[in-house]
XYZ file of C-alpha atoms in Angstrom:
479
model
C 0.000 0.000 0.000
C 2.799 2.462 0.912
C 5.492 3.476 -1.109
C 9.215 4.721 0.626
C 9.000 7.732 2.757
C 11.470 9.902 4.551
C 13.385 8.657 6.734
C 12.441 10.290 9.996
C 13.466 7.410 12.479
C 14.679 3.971 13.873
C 12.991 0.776 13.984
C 13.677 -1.872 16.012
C 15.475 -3.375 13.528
C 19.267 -2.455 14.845
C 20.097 0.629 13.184
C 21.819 3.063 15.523
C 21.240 6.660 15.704
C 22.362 9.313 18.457
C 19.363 8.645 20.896
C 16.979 5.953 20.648
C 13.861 5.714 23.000
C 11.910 2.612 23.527
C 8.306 3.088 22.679
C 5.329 0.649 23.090
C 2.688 0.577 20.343
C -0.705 -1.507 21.544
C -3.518 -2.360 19.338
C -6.526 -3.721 21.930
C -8.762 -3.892 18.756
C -8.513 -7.719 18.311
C -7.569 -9.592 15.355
C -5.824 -12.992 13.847
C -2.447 -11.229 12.824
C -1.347 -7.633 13.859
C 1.827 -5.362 11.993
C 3.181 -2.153 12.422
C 4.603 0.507 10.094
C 5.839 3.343 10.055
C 7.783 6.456 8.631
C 10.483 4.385 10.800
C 10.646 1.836 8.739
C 10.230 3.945 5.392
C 6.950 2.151 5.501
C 8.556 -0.744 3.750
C 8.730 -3.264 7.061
C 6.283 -5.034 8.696
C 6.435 -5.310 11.911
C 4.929 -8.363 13.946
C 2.870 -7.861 16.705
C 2.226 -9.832 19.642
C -1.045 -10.793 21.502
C -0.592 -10.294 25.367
C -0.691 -13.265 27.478
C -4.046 -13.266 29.267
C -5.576 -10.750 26.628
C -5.463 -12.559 23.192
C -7.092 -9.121 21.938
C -4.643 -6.864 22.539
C -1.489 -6.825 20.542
C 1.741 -4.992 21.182
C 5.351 -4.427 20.215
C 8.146 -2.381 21.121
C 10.248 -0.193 18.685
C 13.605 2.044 19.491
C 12.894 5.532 17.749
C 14.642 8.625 17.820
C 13.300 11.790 18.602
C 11.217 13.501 16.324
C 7.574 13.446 14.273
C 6.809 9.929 13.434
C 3.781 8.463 11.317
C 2.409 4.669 11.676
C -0.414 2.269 11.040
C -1.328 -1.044 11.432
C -1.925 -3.898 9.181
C -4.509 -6.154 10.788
C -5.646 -8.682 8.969
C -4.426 -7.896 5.701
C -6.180 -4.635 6.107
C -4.676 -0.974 6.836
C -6.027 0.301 10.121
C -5.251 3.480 12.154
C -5.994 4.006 16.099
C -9.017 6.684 16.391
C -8.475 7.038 19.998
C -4.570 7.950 19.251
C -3.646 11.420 17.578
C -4.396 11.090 13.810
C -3.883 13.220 10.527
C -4.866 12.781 7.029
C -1.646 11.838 4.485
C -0.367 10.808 1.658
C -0.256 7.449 2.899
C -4.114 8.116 4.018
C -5.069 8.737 7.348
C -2.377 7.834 9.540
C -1.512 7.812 13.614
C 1.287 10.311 14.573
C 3.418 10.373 17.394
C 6.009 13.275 18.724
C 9.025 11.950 20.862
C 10.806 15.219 22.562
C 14.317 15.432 22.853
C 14.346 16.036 26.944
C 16.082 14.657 29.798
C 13.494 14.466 31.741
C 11.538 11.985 29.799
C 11.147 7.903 30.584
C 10.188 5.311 28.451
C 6.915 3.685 29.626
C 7.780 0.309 32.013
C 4.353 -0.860 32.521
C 4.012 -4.247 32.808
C 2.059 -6.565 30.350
C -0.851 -6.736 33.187
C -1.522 -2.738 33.539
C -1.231 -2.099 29.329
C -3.654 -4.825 28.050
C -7.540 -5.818 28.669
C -10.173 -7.495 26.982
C -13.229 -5.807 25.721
C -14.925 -6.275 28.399
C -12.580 -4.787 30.801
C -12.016 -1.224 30.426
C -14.512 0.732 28.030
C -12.801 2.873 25.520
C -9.456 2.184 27.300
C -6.203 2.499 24.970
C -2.449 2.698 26.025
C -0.752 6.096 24.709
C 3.065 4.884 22.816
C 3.750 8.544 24.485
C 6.547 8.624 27.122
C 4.993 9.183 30.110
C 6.569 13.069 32.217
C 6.428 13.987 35.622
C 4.738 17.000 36.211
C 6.601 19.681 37.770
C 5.169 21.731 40.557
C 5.077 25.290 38.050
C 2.756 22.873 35.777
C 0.526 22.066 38.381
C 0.117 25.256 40.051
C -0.092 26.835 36.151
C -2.848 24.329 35.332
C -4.700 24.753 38.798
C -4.749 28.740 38.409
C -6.239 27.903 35.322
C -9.076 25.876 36.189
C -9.981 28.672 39.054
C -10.464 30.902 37.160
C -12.127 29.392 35.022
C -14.650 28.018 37.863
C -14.482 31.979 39.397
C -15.648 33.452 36.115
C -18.314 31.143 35.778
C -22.426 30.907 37.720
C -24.295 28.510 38.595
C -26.663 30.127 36.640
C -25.162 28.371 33.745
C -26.284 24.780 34.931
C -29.872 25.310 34.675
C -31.379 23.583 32.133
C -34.051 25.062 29.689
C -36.441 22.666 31.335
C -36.585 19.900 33.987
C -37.690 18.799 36.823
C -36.689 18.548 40.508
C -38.353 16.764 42.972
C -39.143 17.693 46.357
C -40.859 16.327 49.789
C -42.808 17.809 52.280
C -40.923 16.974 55.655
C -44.507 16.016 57.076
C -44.794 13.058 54.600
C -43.939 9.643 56.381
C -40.462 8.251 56.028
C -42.156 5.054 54.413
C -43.395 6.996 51.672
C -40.420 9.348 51.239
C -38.550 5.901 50.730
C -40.876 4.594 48.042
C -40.945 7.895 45.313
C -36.944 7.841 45.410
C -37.191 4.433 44.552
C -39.606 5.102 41.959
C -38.252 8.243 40.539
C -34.694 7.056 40.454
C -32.980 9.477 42.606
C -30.776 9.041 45.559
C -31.583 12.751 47.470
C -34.821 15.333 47.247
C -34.855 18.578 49.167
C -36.828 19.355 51.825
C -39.795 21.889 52.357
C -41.331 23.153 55.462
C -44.951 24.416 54.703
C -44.699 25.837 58.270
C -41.707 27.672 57.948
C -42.303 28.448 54.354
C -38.478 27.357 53.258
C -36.505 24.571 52.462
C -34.796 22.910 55.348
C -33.138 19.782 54.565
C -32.315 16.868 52.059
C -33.422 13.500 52.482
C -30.470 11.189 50.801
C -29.888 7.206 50.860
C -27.825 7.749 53.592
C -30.979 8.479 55.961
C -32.299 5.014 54.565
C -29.421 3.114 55.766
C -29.522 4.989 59.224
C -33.385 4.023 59.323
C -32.993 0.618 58.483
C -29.884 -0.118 61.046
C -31.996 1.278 63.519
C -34.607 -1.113 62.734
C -32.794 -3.904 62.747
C -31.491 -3.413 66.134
C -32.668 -4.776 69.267
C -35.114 -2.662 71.021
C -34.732 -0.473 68.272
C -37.873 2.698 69.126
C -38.291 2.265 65.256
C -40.318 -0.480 63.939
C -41.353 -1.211 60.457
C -45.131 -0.223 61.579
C -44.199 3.425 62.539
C -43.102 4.198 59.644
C -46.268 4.364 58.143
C -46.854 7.557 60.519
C -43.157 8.302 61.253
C -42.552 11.309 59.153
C -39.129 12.996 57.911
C -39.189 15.638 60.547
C -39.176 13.320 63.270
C -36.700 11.268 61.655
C -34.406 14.258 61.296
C -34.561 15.625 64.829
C -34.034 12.226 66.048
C -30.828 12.163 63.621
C -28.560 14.111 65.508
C -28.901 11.571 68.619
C -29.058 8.565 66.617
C -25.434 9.618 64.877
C -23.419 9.695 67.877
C -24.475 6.261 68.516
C -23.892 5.259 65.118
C -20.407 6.966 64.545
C -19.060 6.899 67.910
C -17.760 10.623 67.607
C -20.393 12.826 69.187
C -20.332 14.455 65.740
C -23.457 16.274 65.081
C -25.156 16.651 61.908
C -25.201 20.375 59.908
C -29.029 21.372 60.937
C -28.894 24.279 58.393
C -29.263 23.840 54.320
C -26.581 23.460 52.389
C -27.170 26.168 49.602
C -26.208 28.646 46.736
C -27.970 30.994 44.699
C -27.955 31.048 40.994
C -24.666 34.076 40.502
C -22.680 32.087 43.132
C -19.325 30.997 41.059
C -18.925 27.334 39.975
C -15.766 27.299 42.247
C -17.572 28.375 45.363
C -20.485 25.914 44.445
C -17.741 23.463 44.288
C -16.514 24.326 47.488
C -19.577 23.583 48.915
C -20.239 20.292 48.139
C -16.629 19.599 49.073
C -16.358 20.504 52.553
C -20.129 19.824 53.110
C -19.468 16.743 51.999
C -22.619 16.277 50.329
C -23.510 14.807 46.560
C -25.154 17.836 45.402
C -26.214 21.787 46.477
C -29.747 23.349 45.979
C -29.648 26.195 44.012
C -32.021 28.893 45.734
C -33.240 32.017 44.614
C -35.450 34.313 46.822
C -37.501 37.671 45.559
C -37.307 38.781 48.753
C -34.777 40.965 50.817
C -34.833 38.373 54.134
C -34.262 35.134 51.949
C -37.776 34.150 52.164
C -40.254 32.877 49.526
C -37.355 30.547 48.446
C -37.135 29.032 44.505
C -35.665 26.135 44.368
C -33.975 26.405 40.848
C -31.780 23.313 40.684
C -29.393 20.800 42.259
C -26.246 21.112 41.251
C -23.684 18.199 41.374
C -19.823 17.863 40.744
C -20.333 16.136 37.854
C -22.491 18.808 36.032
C -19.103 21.342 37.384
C -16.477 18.795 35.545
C -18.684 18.898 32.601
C -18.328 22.467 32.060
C -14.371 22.268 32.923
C -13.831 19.553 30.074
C -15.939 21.264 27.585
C -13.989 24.669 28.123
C -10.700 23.280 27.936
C -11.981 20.639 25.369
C -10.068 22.284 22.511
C -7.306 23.612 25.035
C -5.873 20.833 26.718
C -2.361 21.662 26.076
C -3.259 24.615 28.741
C -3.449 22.329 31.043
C -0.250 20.590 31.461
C -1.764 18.156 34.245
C -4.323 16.383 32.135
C -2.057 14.434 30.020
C -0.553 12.495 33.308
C -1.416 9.461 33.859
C -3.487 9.013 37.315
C -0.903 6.687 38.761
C 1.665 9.673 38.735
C 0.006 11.743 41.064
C -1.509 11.925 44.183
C -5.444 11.358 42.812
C -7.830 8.925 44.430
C -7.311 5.983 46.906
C -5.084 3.270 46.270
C -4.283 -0.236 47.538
C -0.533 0.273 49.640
C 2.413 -1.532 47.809
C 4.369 -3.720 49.926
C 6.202 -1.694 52.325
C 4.553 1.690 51.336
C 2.900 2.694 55.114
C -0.872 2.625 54.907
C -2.513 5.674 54.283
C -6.456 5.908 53.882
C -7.387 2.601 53.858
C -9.617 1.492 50.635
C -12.846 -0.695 51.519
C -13.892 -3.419 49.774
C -15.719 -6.708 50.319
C -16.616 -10.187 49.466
C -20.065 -10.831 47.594
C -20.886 -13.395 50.670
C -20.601 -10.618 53.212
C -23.745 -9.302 54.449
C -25.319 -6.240 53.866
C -25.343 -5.109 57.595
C -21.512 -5.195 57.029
C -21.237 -3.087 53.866
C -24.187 -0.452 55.178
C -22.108 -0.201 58.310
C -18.479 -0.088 56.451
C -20.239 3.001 54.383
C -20.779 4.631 57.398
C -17.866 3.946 59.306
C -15.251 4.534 56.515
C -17.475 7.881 54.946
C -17.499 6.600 51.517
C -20.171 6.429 49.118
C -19.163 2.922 47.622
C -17.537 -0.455 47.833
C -15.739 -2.537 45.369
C -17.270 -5.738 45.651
C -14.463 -8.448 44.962
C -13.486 -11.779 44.583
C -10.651 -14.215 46.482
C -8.258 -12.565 44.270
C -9.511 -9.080 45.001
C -11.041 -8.645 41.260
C -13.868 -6.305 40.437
C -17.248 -8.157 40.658
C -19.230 -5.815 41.303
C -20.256 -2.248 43.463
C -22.283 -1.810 46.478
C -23.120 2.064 46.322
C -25.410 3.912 49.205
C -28.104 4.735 46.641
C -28.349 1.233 46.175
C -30.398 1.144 48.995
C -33.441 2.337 47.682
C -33.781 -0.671 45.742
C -35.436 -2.327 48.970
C -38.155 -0.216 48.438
C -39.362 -2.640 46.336
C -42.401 -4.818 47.551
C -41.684 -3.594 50.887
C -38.374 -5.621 50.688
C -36.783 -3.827 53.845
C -39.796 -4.972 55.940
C -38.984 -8.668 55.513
C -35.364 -9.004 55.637
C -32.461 -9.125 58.249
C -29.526 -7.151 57.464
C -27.576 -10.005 59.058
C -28.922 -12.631 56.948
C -28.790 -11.310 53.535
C -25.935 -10.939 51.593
C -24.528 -7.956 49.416
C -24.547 -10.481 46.751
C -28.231 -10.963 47.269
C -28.925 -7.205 47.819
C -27.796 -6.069 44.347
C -29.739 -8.885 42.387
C -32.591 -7.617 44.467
C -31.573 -4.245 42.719
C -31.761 -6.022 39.108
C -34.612 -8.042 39.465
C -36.296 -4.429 40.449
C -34.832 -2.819 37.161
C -33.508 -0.720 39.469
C -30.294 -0.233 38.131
C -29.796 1.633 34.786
C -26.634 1.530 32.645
C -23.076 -0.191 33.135
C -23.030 -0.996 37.115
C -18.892 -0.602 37.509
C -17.285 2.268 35.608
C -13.833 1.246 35.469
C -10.100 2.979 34.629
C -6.641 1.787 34.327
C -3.891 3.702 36.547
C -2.081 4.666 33.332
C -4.884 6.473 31.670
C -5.011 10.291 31.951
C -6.318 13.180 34.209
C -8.240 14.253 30.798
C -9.847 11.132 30.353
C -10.907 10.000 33.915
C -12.204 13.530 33.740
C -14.028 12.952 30.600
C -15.667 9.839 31.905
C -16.633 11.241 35.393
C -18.406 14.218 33.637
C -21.162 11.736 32.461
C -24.294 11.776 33.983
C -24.827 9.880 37.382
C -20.948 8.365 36.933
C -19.560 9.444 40.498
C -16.586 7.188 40.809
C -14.033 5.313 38.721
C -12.646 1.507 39.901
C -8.994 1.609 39.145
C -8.300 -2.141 38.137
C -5.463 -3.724 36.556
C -5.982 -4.942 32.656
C -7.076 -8.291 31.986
C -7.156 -9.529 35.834
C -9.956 -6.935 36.926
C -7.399 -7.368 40.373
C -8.699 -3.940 41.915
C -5.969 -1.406 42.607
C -7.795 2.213 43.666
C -10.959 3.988 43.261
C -10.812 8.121 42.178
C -14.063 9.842 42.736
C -15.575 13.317 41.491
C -14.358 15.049 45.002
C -11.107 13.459 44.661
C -10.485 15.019 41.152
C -11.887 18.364 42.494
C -9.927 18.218 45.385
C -6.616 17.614 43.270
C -7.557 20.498 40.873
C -8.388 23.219 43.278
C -5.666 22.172 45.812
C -7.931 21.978 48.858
């Protein structure tokens, strides 16, 4: 297909040159019988490809080249493919993958091992290895690329997350907790705001996380609450019974924030963000009030992190080089939690459990650890599944929570509950590899009602972190 090109650099087939850097091409498309070629090889070589061992799908090679502009392609299958998900132009030679090796000290060839670079299909959606070295950022890129993104966020209302038209949902905090429990199950959403007809404002948010207090409390002995109550216990007696109920369940004395959580529609995206982060709360009402003392209250939207990220990626969509940060891989700096390597000290430890545990233990590991999920995991510690505290709701169904024993069922059990009730929409785990980028763990956390990423090793699933929205918007505002 290709005729003989320029010269512009080394294969791997010997030929010396002043620097040579080792560079890993991947192709995790599939096929019988993978080549490369390149303006390396003056497009006249072929070279062979090799599946992975343990992902038959994913083919790779490793080629010496020297710095500079280089083209490639592969030839799967007797047919001339290019990588879509890698940088691309349009040639002479058709359209054709390109690839820019600096001449820098500071660069490293990629070591990743065979484990962290492949994956099936099924493993990783959309996941590709980069053949670009991979840099350390330097503290003026990071504090350059954080400036950046504040004021961006600064500039920027919440004003510009309301949509032209929507819905959101709220409850009267004189409705009974029984039937508070039911419409989130039946609308689909994990948190509703509050209103006081007496007071004439919103007070509150009901979220799964009052569920899973309610139900532990039912399910202990000589528990005040039983299943009969609820039918006339209603959210304002839950939530001034809350504050007592917490320092039983936390062990802390902490009380819980009595006031709203708010922010009116000119507030800036960063201080919205702000909000949510040391609230520690999945989203923020957005309020707006005719009046001069705050009352007479319109409740306008709720904004979430994810809806912020969306607007971050979609600025800097055509911009990224502005950004030095979001081209490093996650694994290079400190984003998320992560399983300790041997002899590393243990810092925040990262929860998970085994399908067979029960769901007492995973509601009371959410509460204890103040996380919003669990990997759910196998003997080898490889992604099954994920037990998330909206998941709760699910129960709702048939009046499951009235007839089971936290001890006695399992998380297993608890989440086929969840798809025998339809409950759950779209892919359940939303997975990344450590060696993807800032830019595209971004990307894939700015879709709707994604709110974490599973960091798992290709091919074996074998779970190594999780990286959530707050984590990323903790990184990129430095708080």
């Amino acid at each position: 297909m290709f005729g003989s090109g320029p010269d512009t650099g080394h294969g791997n087939s010997g030929v010396s040159g002043p620097l040579l850097i080792p560079m890993r091409f991947v192709w995790p498309y599939g096929g019988r019988r993978v080549f490369l070629s390149g303006s390396f090889t003056r497009w006249l070589e072929h070279i062979p490809m090799s599946p992975m061992e343990g992902c038959p799908t994913v083919f790779q090679v490793i080629c010496s080249l020297s710095p500079g502009y280089h083209q490639f392609k592969f030839f799967v299958d007797g047919e001339w493919r290019h990588d879509e998900h890698q940088p691309f132009v349009n040639d002479n030679y058709g359209i054709v993958n390109t690839i820019f090796i600096a001449r820098e000290p500071n660069l490293v060839a990629p070591s990743f091992s065979t484990e962290t670079l492949g994956r099936s299909n099924m493993d990783v959606d959309d996941a590709f290895v980069s053949s670009e070295p991979v840099t350390t950022v330097s503290d003026a890129d990071l504090e350059v690329s954080r400036n950046r993104v504040s004021a961006f966020l600064s500039r920027h209302t919440a004003y510009e997350l309301l949509a032209e038209s929507g819905k959101v949902i709220a409850l009267d905090v004189n409705i009974a907790v029984k039937q508070a429990f039911h419409i989130l199950y039946e609308q689909g959403i994990p948190v509703a705001p509050l209103w006081d007809s007496c007071k004439g404002q919103f007070v509150g948010v009901l979220s799964a996380l009052d569920f899973i207090l309610i139900l532990r409390e039912l399910g202990n002995h000589g528990s005040n609450l039983t299943e009969e109550e609820l039918e006339t216990h209603t959210i304002s007696a839950w939530k001034e019974g809350k504050v007592y109920l917490g320092r039983h369940i936390d062990g802390n004395a902490r009380s819980y924030p009595r006031c709203l959580v708010q922010a009116g529609p000119y507030d800036s995206l960063k201080d919205v963000a702000l909000k949510i982060l040391k609230s520690k709360v999945a989203t923020v009402p957005i309020m707006h009030s005719t009046s001069r003392d705050g009352s007479f209250q319109q409740l306008l939207h709720l904004a979430t992190l994810s809806e912020i990220l969306k607007c971050i990626c979609r600025h800097f969509k055509h911009s990224a080089s502005s950004l030095p940060i979001l081209q490093q891989p996650i694994c290079s700096i400190p984003l998320g939690t992560w399983v300790p390597n041997i002899g590393e000290p243990n810092g925040r430890p990262l929860a998970m459990l085994r399908p067979n545990a029960t769901l007492g233990a995973a509601l009371s590991l959410l509460i204890q650890a103040e996380v919003s999920s669990i990997p759910i995991v196998d003997e080898n510690d490889s992604l099954l599944d994920i037990y998330s505290r909206s998941d709760i709701t699910a129960l709702a169904k048939d009046k499951a929570y009235a007839q089971i024993h936290l001890d006695e069922m399992s998380v297993h059990q608890a989440l086929q509950l969840g798809q025998d009730a339809n409950f759950f929409n779209g892919q359940r785990c939303q997975m990344c590899l450590g060696s993807d980028t800032l830019h595209k763990v971004m990307e894939r956390l700015a879709n709707p009602g994604v709110r974490r990423l599973v960091i798992v090793e290709a091919g074996t699933k074998r779970v190594e972190g999780i990286v959530s929205l707050s984590d990323v918007f903790r990184f990129l505002l430095g708080v």
